[in-house]
Amino acid sequence: MTDQSSILGNSTLLLGKPGSGKTYSLPTYVEAGLELFVLITDPRGEESLLDSMSDRKLPMDKLHYHYVPPANPSWDTLKDMAFKIEKLGYKDLAELKTGVKKEDFQQFPQLLGVLSDFICQRDGKSYGPVDTWGPDRALAVDSMSGISTMAFTMMVGAKPTAHMGEWGVAMNAELRLLQKMTSDVKCFLTITGHIETEMDETIGRPQLMLSALGKKNAPKIPKDFSDVVYAYREGTDFFWSTVANNIDLKTRTLPLKDKIKPDFGQMVTARNKRVAMTTNLNTETETKTS
């Protein structure tokens, strides 16, 4: 018989502008019967999450979250940064050999600590490493913008500019984390991301892309996800799209269309169908060989 846990939960990169309903849609995992864990990196990101749980009348014991601020420097650190900006020119700032007050910018290691042992800030319980969870759980990181800030400031601290080598180290740290998550996390995975307009050198025109560190990371990240979906709002209504213009999207689960209901239950249903198909195939094989 098929080990149902071997059919992984799908991974979704959910892109959209601020206010496009990305965070609000995450509790649809709970509606689909899963336990939802959210690693929040956007300031006050729990507000929309809790509102959605309340509006949908969902049980709070199915929601777990942990907030890691994208940056948390002291006032003295910011004053030191301002002093350097005041006294030094751009060239001198860029040529500073080490980051400024890097001890104040340890949020990226904190984020890794949460992923290696998720402690819910709502109930105080430890739920272990996220890569040991099965498809009865969903992990969301809200959002990529916080990861980018953490990776960059881990390298430069409060230094107001960076040279190419520092950018490269920070970009590599961001990419390795995302590769680890898309490769090793077995539960349902969603990462939300904001979008920016960047020049796509392959087609020679501007294109909407994931907001990530550097122009080279943005086109590399989406390929490792099962689905790359665009979230948008029309008036008071919220939708997803897998065919929006001027942005590269991808789907293994959702239909190719606009105005898709923003509901992760569709991903859960698709995974359950794959389990059923594999189970039936194995049963037929066992019957023929018996």
XYZ file of C-alpha atoms in Angstrom:
290
model
C 0.000 0.000 0.000
C 1.093 3.599 -0.575
C 2.493 5.538 2.354
C 0.198 8.549 2.126
C 2.777 10.776 3.822
C 5.069 10.228 0.810
C 2.737 12.387 -1.298
C 3.884 15.816 -0.193
C 1.750 18.863 0.357
C 2.200 21.251 -2.533
C 4.265 24.435 -2.337
C 2.774 27.777 -3.355
C 4.427 31.115 -4.024
C 1.613 33.646 -3.662
C 2.496 37.002 -5.230
C 0.637 40.276 -5.076
C 0.562 43.924 -4.146
C -0.026 45.003 -0.536
C -3.730 44.666 0.250
C -4.373 41.911 -2.295
C -5.608 39.439 0.338
C -2.544 37.189 0.565
C -2.445 36.901 4.361
C -6.224 36.860 4.675
C -6.421 33.744 2.485
C -4.042 31.647 4.624
C -6.725 30.417 7.106
C -8.474 28.618 4.240
C -5.973 25.855 5.076
C -7.786 25.523 8.419
C -11.141 25.441 6.602
C -9.729 22.506 4.638
C -8.990 20.603 7.858
C -5.301 21.376 8.326
C -3.373 22.877 11.207
C -1.850 26.207 10.110
C 1.551 27.541 11.200
C 2.536 31.041 10.105
C 6.019 32.507 10.384
C 5.331 36.242 10.245
C 8.027 38.640 9.044
C 5.838 41.627 8.134
C 5.204 44.079 10.998
C 1.733 43.525 12.499
C 1.138 40.689 10.082
C -0.953 38.858 12.666
C -3.751 41.433 12.353
C -5.108 40.227 9.002
C -4.485 36.619 10.002
C -6.546 36.864 13.195
C -9.277 38.863 11.456
C -9.588 36.143 8.837
C -9.823 33.415 11.492
C -12.532 35.394 13.263
C -14.491 36.242 10.110
C -14.462 32.584 9.057
C -15.372 31.447 12.609
C -12.455 29.002 12.700
C -11.079 27.353 15.868
C -8.060 29.250 17.185
C -6.389 26.057 18.409
C -5.711 25.234 14.723
C -3.650 28.416 14.228
C -0.063 28.862 15.410
C 2.177 31.812 14.632
C 5.567 33.275 15.447
C 6.683 36.799 14.572
C 10.316 37.550 13.747
C 10.813 41.269 13.019
C 12.650 41.980 9.759
C 15.016 44.320 11.640
C 15.201 45.497 15.217
C 18.080 47.962 15.682
C 18.442 50.090 18.789
C 18.139 53.861 18.648
C 21.892 54.083 19.309
C 22.559 51.909 16.280
C 20.403 54.144 14.086
C 22.181 57.224 15.471
C 25.543 55.637 14.662
C 24.340 54.973 11.112
C 23.146 58.567 10.747
C 26.485 59.835 12.059
C 28.390 57.845 9.427
C 26.071 59.080 6.661
C 26.646 62.650 7.829
C 30.441 62.362 8.026
C 31.317 60.012 5.158
C 30.789 60.194 1.428
C 29.150 57.428 -0.596
C 32.477 55.901 -1.676
C 33.779 55.772 1.890
C 30.528 54.251 3.123
C 30.618 51.568 0.436
C 34.236 50.720 1.234
C 33.673 50.086 4.938
C 35.158 46.622 5.396
C 32.633 45.275 7.879
C 28.982 45.810 8.657
C 27.870 48.372 11.230
C 26.524 47.043 14.547
C 25.809 43.614 13.056
C 24.979 42.281 16.516
C 21.713 44.240 16.294
C 20.709 42.418 13.114
C 20.461 38.748 14.026
C 16.920 38.226 12.772
C 17.934 35.789 10.002
C 19.444 33.317 12.516
C 16.326 33.827 14.671
C 14.151 32.871 11.705
C 16.227 29.727 11.158
C 15.773 28.940 14.839
C 11.990 29.091 14.500
C 12.062 26.816 11.458
C 14.229 24.306 13.341
C 11.808 24.351 16.314
C 8.545 26.209 15.790
C 7.398 27.703 19.098
C 3.936 29.194 18.826
C 3.630 32.644 20.394
C -0.084 32.082 20.948
C 0.053 28.910 23.070
C 3.775 28.784 23.954
C 4.164 25.191 22.769
C 7.053 23.720 20.781
C 6.102 21.895 17.571
C 9.572 20.790 16.442
C 11.366 21.239 13.108
C 9.117 22.186 10.202
C 10.729 19.620 7.891
C 9.419 16.779 10.093
C 5.761 17.734 9.666
C 3.382 15.810 7.421
C 0.657 17.000 5.032
C -1.850 17.366 7.857
C -0.146 20.712 8.514
C 0.495 23.845 6.475
C 3.438 26.211 6.928
C 3.249 29.777 5.636
C 5.983 32.408 5.607
C 4.473 35.878 5.409
C 6.420 37.318 3.659
C 9.490 37.113 1.385
C 10.158 40.822 1.909
C 11.084 40.149 5.534
C 13.415 37.306 4.555
C 15.217 39.610 2.109
C 15.642 42.333 4.721
C 16.987 39.834 7.266
C 19.482 38.292 4.847
C 20.766 41.701 3.776
C 21.095 43.241 7.241
C 22.705 40.054 8.585
C 25.543 40.846 6.179
C 25.817 44.626 6.449
C 24.097 45.516 9.725
C 23.269 49.212 9.786
C 25.742 50.085 7.047
C 23.685 52.273 4.691
C 25.143 50.797 1.503
C 26.815 47.587 0.366
C 29.410 46.520 -2.194
C 28.791 43.748 -4.713
C 30.423 41.053 -2.597
C 28.117 41.777 0.338
C 25.073 41.696 -1.932
C 26.223 38.337 -3.279
C 26.594 36.781 0.181
C 23.148 38.001 1.270
C 21.523 36.776 -1.963
C 23.097 33.349 -1.509
C 21.802 33.093 2.077
C 18.274 33.919 0.900
C 18.416 31.429 -1.976
C 19.766 28.584 0.188
C 16.980 29.044 2.734
C 14.268 28.896 0.062
C 15.863 25.867 -1.589
C 15.920 24.097 1.770
C 12.253 24.842 2.342
C 10.995 23.859 -1.116
C 13.151 20.700 -1.135
C 12.749 19.345 2.402
C 9.448 20.614 3.817
C 6.869 17.837 3.440
C 3.786 19.677 4.687
C 1.882 22.219 2.609
C 4.102 25.259 2.111
C 3.113 28.793 1.169
C 5.389 31.796 0.906
C 3.801 35.163 0.214
C 5.692 37.790 -1.723
C 5.350 41.337 -2.949
C 6.039 42.264 -6.556
C 8.311 44.760 -8.292
C 8.764 45.806 -11.895
C 12.131 44.605 -13.184
C 13.676 44.480 -16.633
C 13.527 40.918 -17.938
C 16.680 40.604 -20.020
C 15.429 37.444 -21.772
C 12.457 39.219 -23.363
C 13.802 42.779 -23.349
C 10.911 44.460 -21.530
C 9.765 45.227 -17.984
C 8.111 42.354 -16.127
C 6.457 41.978 -12.733
C 8.641 39.788 -10.522
C 8.918 38.615 -6.955
C 10.523 41.237 -4.733
C 13.765 39.529 -3.693
C 17.404 40.428 -3.123
C 19.000 41.477 -6.378
C 17.753 41.035 -9.929
C 19.266 37.553 -10.255
C 17.385 35.925 -7.362
C 13.888 37.013 -8.422
C 13.659 34.798 -11.551
C 15.410 31.832 -9.877
C 13.071 31.406 -6.901
C 9.673 30.587 -8.520
C 10.875 27.494 -10.416
C 11.081 25.374 -7.244
C 7.411 25.878 -6.279
C 4.483 23.713 -7.340
C 2.317 26.765 -8.025
C 3.113 30.443 -8.525
C -0.114 32.413 -8.187
C -0.987 36.099 -8.533
C -3.350 37.592 -5.916
C -5.295 40.731 -6.796
C -8.316 42.812 -5.823
C -11.128 44.237 -7.962
C -13.212 46.654 -5.935
C -14.201 44.743 -2.810
C -13.579 41.299 -4.312
C -10.361 39.278 -4.053
C -9.133 36.770 -6.619
C -6.209 34.628 -7.720
C -4.905 34.292 -11.259
C -2.649 31.805 -13.035
C -2.736 33.656 -16.389
C -2.191 37.329 -15.479
C -0.253 39.339 -18.044
C 3.285 40.635 -17.547
C 4.172 38.181 -14.782
C 5.493 34.621 -14.981
C 3.133 32.223 -13.199
C 3.012 28.454 -12.841
C 0.359 25.925 -11.927
C 0.271 22.207 -11.251
C -2.922 22.401 -9.194
C -5.142 25.311 -10.189
C -6.851 25.857 -13.558
C -5.383 28.251 -16.099
C -7.744 31.182 -15.567
C -8.455 34.498 -13.869
C -10.805 35.148 -10.966
C -10.017 31.970 -9.070
C -11.436 31.830 -5.567
C -8.573 32.520 -3.089
C -8.796 29.205 -1.277
C -5.941 26.840 -0.373
C -8.484 24.079 0.048
C -8.027 23.572 -3.706
C -4.415 22.537 -3.055
C -5.490 20.143 -0.307
C -8.126 18.552 -2.568
C -5.593 18.104 -5.384
C -3.120 16.413 -3.045
C -5.820 14.053 -1.765
C -6.671 13.100 -5.356
C -3.014 12.259 -6.016
C -2.965 10.053 -2.924
C -6.126 8.261 -4.086
C -4.728 7.756 -7.599
C -1.474 6.305 -6.292
C -3.256 4.101 -3.773
C -5.605 2.709 -6.445
C -2.700 2.073 -8.813
C -0.770 0.163 -6.164
C -3.869 -1.846 -5.230
C -4.374 -2.875 -8.857
C -0.708 -3.884 -9.124
C -0.885 -5.955 -5.939
C -4.067 -7.683 -7.178
C -2.446 -8.637 -10.496
C 0.675 -10.040 -8.835
C -1.158 -11.988 -6.131
